[in-house]
CSV table of C-alpha atoms in Angstrom, one decimal:
chain,number,residue,atom,x,y,z
A,1,UNK,CA,141.2,80.8,109.6
A,2,UNK,CA,138.2,83.0,110.2
A,3,UNK,CA,135.1,82.2,108.2
A,4,UNK,CA,134.9,85.8,107.0
A,5,UNK,CA,138.0,87.9,106.7
A,6,UNK,CA,138.2,91.6,105.7
A,7,UNK,CA,141.0,94.0,104.9
A,8,UNK,CA,142.3,95.1,108.3
A,9,UNK,CA,142.4,98.8,107.5
A,10,UNK,CA,142.2,101.4,108.7
A,11,UNK,CA,141.7,103.3,105.4
A,12,UNK,CA,142.4,107.0,105.5
A,13,UNK,CA,141.5,108.8,102.3
A,14,UNK,CA,140.9,112.3,101.2
A,15,UNK,CA,137.4,113.5,100.1
A,16,UNK,CA,136.7,112.6,96.6
A,17,UNK,CA,138.8,109.5,96.6
A,18,UNK,CA,137.8,106.0,95.4
A,19,UNK,CA,138.3,103.3,97.9
A,20,UNK,CA,137.7,99.5,97.8
A,21,UNK,CA,137.3,96.9,100.5
A,22,UNK,CA,137.6,93.2,100.0
A,23,UNK,CA,136.1,90.4,102.0
A,24,UNK,CA,136.8,86.6,101.7
A,25,UNK,CA,134.7,83.8,103.0
A,26,UNK,CA,135.5,80.2,103.6
A,27,UNK,CA,132.2,78.4,103.3
A,28,UNK,CA,131.6,77.7,99.7
A,29,UNK,CA,128.0,76.9,100.4
A,30,UNK,CA,127.3,80.5,101.5
A,31,UNK,CA,124.5,82.0,99.5
A,32,UNK,CA,123.8,85.5,100.6
A,33,UNK,CA,126.1,88.4,101.3
A,34,UNK,CA,125.7,91.9,102.7
A,35,UNK,CA,127.6,95.0,103.5
A,36,UNK,CA,126.6,96.7,106.7
A,37,UNK,CA,127.8,100.1,108.0
A,38,UNK,CA,128.5,100.8,111.6
A,39,UNK,CA,129.1,104.2,113.0
A,40,UNK,CA,131.2,104.5,116.1
A,41,UNK,CA,129.6,102.6,119.0
A,42,UNK,CA,126.3,102.4,117.3
A,43,UNK,CA,124.3,99.5,115.8
A,44,UNK,CA,125.1,98.1,112.4
A,45,UNK,CA,122.8,99.1,109.5
A,46,UNK,CA,122.4,97.5,106.2
A,47,UNK,CA,124.3,99.3,103.4
A,48,UNK,CA,123.5,97.0,100.6
A,49,UNK,CA,123.0,93.4,99.6
A,50,UNK,CA,125.5,91.8,97.2
A,51,UNK,CA,124.1,89.9,94.2
A,52,UNK,CA,125.9,87.6,91.9
A,53,UNK,CA,125.5,90.0,89.0
A,54,UNK,CA,126.9,92.9,91.1
A,55,UNK,CA,124.9,95.8,92.1
A,56,UNK,CA,125.2,99.6,92.4
A,57,UNK,CA,123.6,102.1,94.6
A,58,UNK,CA,124.7,105.6,93.9
A,59,UNK,CA,128.4,105.9,94.7
A,60,UNK,CA,128.5,102.4,96.1
A,61,UNK,CA,129.1,99.2,94.1
A,62,UNK,CA,129.2,95.7,95.5
A,63,UNK,CA,130.5,92.7,93.6
A,64,UNK,CA,130.6,89.0,94.3
A,65,UNK,CA,133.1,86.5,93.0
A,66,UNK,CA,131.9,83.0,93.9
A,67,UNK,CA,134.8,81.2,92.3
A,68,UNK,CA,137.3,83.0,94.4
A,69,UNK,CA,134.9,83.4,97.4
A,70,UNK,CA,135.2,87.1,97.9
A,71,UNK,CA,133.0,90.1,97.8
A,72,UNK,CA,134.0,93.7,97.4
A,73,UNK,CA,132.7,97.2,98.1
A,74,UNK,CA,133.7,100.2,96.1
A,75,UNK,CA,133.0,103.7,97.2
A,76,UNK,CA,133.5,106.5,94.6
A,77,UNK,CA,133.8,110.2,95.4
A,78,UNK,CA,134.2,109.6,99.1
A,79,UNK,CA,132.4,112.0,101.4
A,80,UNK,CA,133.2,112.9,105.0
A,81,UNK,CA,130.0,111.2,106.0
A,82,UNK,CA,131.2,107.9,104.6
A,83,UNK,CA,133.6,107.6,107.6
A,84,UNK,CA,132.5,104.5,109.4
A,85,UNK,CA,133.3,100.8,109.9
A,86,UNK,CA,132.1,98.6,107.1
A,87,UNK,CA,131.1,95.0,108.0
A,88,UNK,CA,131.0,92.1,105.6
A,89,UNK,CA,128.3,89.6,106.4
A,90,UNK,CA,127.9,86.2,105.0
A,91,UNK,CA,124.9,83.9,105.5
A,92,UNK,CA,124.7,80.1,105.3
A,93,UNK,CA,122.6,78.4,102.7
A,94,UNK,CA,120.3,76.7,105.1
A,95,UNK,CA,117.2,77.7,106.8
A,96,UNK,CA,119.3,78.5,109.8
A,97,UNK,CA,119.6,82.0,108.6
A,98,UNK,CA,122.7,82.6,110.7
A,99,UNK,CA,125.0,85.4,109.8
A,100,UNK,CA,128.8,85.5,110.1
A,101,UNK,CA,130.3,88.9,110.4
A,102,UNK,CA,133.8,90.1,109.5
A,103,UNK,CA,135.7,92.2,111.9
A,104,UNK,CA,135.1,95.3,109.9
A,105,UNK,CA,137.2,97.7,108.0
A,106,UNK,CA,137.4,101.3,109.3
A,107,UNK,CA,137.3,104.1,106.8
A,108,UNK,CA,138.1,107.7,107.6
A,109,UNK,CA,137.5,110.3,105.0
A,110,UNK,CA,139.5,113.5,105.6
A,111,UNK,CA,138.9,117.0,104.2
B,1,UNK,CA,109.7,105.0,118.3
B,2,UNK,CA,112.5,102.6,117.5
B,3,UNK,CA,111.6,99.3,116.0
B,4,UNK,CA,114.1,97.3,118.2
B,5,UNK,CA,114.8,98.5,121.7
B,6,UNK,CA,117.2,97.3,124.3
B,7,UNK,CA,117.3,97.9,128.0
B,8,UNK,CA,119.4,98.9,129.8
B,9,UNK,CA,121.6,100.9,127.5
B,10,UNK,CA,124.5,100.9,129.9
B,11,UNK,CA,125.2,98.7,132.9
B,12,UNK,CA,128.1,98.3,135.2
B,13,UNK,CA,128.1,95.3,137.5
B,14,UNK,CA,130.4,93.2,139.6
B,15,UNK,CA,131.8,89.8,139.1
B,16,UNK,CA,129.4,87.0,140.1
B,17,UNK,CA,126.2,89.1,139.7
B,18,UNK,CA,123.3,87.9,137.6
B,19,UNK,CA,122.4,90.3,134.8
B,20,UNK,CA,119.5,90.3,132.4
B,21,UNK,CA,119.5,92.3,129.1
B,22,UNK,CA,116.1,92.8,127.5
B,23,UNK,CA,115.1,93.2,123.9
B,24,UNK,CA,111.8,94.2,122.4
B,25,UNK,CA,110.7,94.6,118.8
B,26,UNK,CA,107.7,96.0,117.0
B,27,UNK,CA,108.6,94.8,113.5
B,28,UNK,CA,106.6,91.6,113.8
B,29,UNK,CA,109.6,89.5,113.0
B,30,UNK,CA,109.8,85.9,114.1
B,31,UNK,CA,113.6,85.7,114.2
B,32,UNK,CA,115.6,87.3,117.0
B,33,UNK,CA,119.3,87.2,117.8
B,34,UNK,CA,121.8,88.2,120.5
B,35,UNK,CA,125.3,89.2,119.5
B,36,UNK,CA,128.3,90.6,121.4
B,37,UNK,CA,130.9,92.9,120.0
B,38,UNK,CA,134.4,93.4,121.4
B,39,UNK,CA,136.6,96.4,120.5
B,40,UNK,CA,138.0,96.1,117.0
B,41,UNK,CA,136.0,92.9,116.3
B,42,UNK,CA,132.9,92.0,114.4
B,43,UNK,CA,129.7,90.7,115.9
B,44,UNK,CA,129.7,87.2,117.4
B,45,UNK,CA,126.4,85.3,117.7
B,46,UNK,CA,125.5,84.2,121.2
B,47,UNK,CA,122.0,82.8,120.8
B,48,UNK,CA,119.2,83.0,118.2
B,49,UNK,CA,115.5,82.1,118.1
B,50,UNK,CA,113.3,81.5,115.1
B,51,UNK,CA,110.1,81.5,117.1
B,52,UNK,CA,108.8,81.4,120.6
B,53,UNK,CA,109.5,77.7,120.9
B,54,UNK,CA,112.8,77.7,119.2
B,55,UNK,CA,116.1,78.5,120.9
B,56,UNK,CA,119.5,77.8,119.4
B,57,UNK,CA,123.1,78.3,120.6
B,58,UNK,CA,125.4,80.5,118.6
B,59,UNK,CA,129.2,80.3,118.5
B,60,UNK,CA,129.8,81.7,122.0
B,61,UNK,CA,126.9,80.7,124.2
B,62,UNK,CA,128.9,79.5,127.2
B,63,UNK,CA,128.1,81.7,130.3
B,64,UNK,CA,124.8,83.0,128.7
B,65,UNK,CA,121.2,81.9,128.6
B,66,UNK,CA,118.2,83.3,126.9
B,67,UNK,CA,114.4,83.4,127.1
B,68,UNK,CA,111.9,84.1,124.4
B,69,UNK,CA,108.9,85.3,126.4
B,70,UNK,CA,106.9,86.3,123.3
B,71,UNK,CA,107.4,86.9,119.7
B,72,UNK,CA,108.4,90.5,120.5
B,73,UNK,CA,110.7,89.8,123.4
B,74,UNK,CA,114.0,88.1,123.7
B,75,UNK,CA,116.1,88.4,126.9
B,76,UNK,CA,119.7,87.5,127.5
B,77,UNK,CA,121.0,86.5,130.9
B,78,UNK,CA,124.5,86.3,132.3
B,79,UNK,CA,124.0,83.9,135.3
B,80,UNK,CA,127.3,84.9,137.0
B,81,UNK,CA,129.0,87.7,135.2
B,82,UNK,CA,132.8,87.7,134.7
B,83,UNK,CA,135.0,90.5,133.5
B,84,UNK,CA,135.6,89.0,130.0
B,85,UNK,CA,131.9,89.4,129.4
B,86,UNK,CA,132.5,93.1,129.2
B,87,UNK,CA,131.3,94.0,125.7
B,88,UNK,CA,128.7,95.8,123.6
B,89,UNK,CA,125.7,93.6,123.2
B,90,UNK,CA,123.3,93.9,120.3
B,91,UNK,CA,119.9,92.4,119.8
B,92,UNK,CA,118.7,91.9,116.2
B,93,UNK,CA,115.6,90.8,114.3
B,94,UNK,CA,114.8,89.5,110.9
B,95,UNK,CA,111.9,88.1,109.0
B,96,UNK,CA,113.8,85.2,107.4
B,97,UNK,CA,113.2,86.1,103.8
B,98,UNK,CA,114.1,83.9,100.9
B,99,UNK,CA,116.2,80.8,101.8
B,100,UNK,CA,115.9,81.9,105.4
B,101,UNK,CA,118.2,84.9,105.1
B,102,UNK,CA,117.5,88.5,105.0
B,103,UNK,CA,118.4,91.9,106.4
B,104,UNK,CA,118.8,92.1,110.2
B,105,UNK,CA,117.6,95.1,112.1
B,106,UNK,CA,119.6,95.9,115.2
B,107,UNK,CA,118.8,97.5,118.5
B,108,UNK,CA,121.0,100.4,119.8
B,109,UNK,CA,123.1,98.1,121.9
B,110,UNK,CA,123.8,97.6,125.6
B,111,UNK,CA,127.2,98.5,126.9
B,112,UNK,CA,128.0,96.1,129.8
B,113,UNK,CA,131.0,96.4,132.1
B,114,UNK,CA,131.8,93.7,134.5
B,115,UNK,CA,134.2,94.8,137.2
């Protein structure tokens, strides 16, 4: 079993749709969580951190469920520019600071 | 100017050749990382370094070596390239942050093809 698993996708949605991605992690000691966005063949960039209380940034909402060991990303009112691959990232709770990446979920928003 | 730069951006080489990929950063971060990404997959950690005197293997270090020449420079070498090392390689930096984890900043990537 992979340490970090994401919905395989791809997700193809119309503009304006709401879409949600899930990610599960196996290391119960993991302490920090992130969603990164990666455009085709480019470098990943941080989309948002995920906090225990959940957090929202405009149309994007991230949530963490420690008991079930999963995190989610909700995108409301999808835009064409949201088309990308979304990577779930989980960090160990040590000073190692190593990150484990999921394989990504690809989203295509269509007109 | 980009904060994290990688050279070369693209490289085609032959099996058995020695290849070096270079990474430089102007963010002043202590921590640097090398990842590879294969099509349809996430990033896998090759090596990481928390300061000039600290080098650690990641999950797929076999066939690779690294050198941390200075705080700002971290190079990745393939001693004898093989075709299954064909991939997109990313360098990243971070400042550690609370509990040793924080946002990572990535270079633009090096696309390596081994024939």
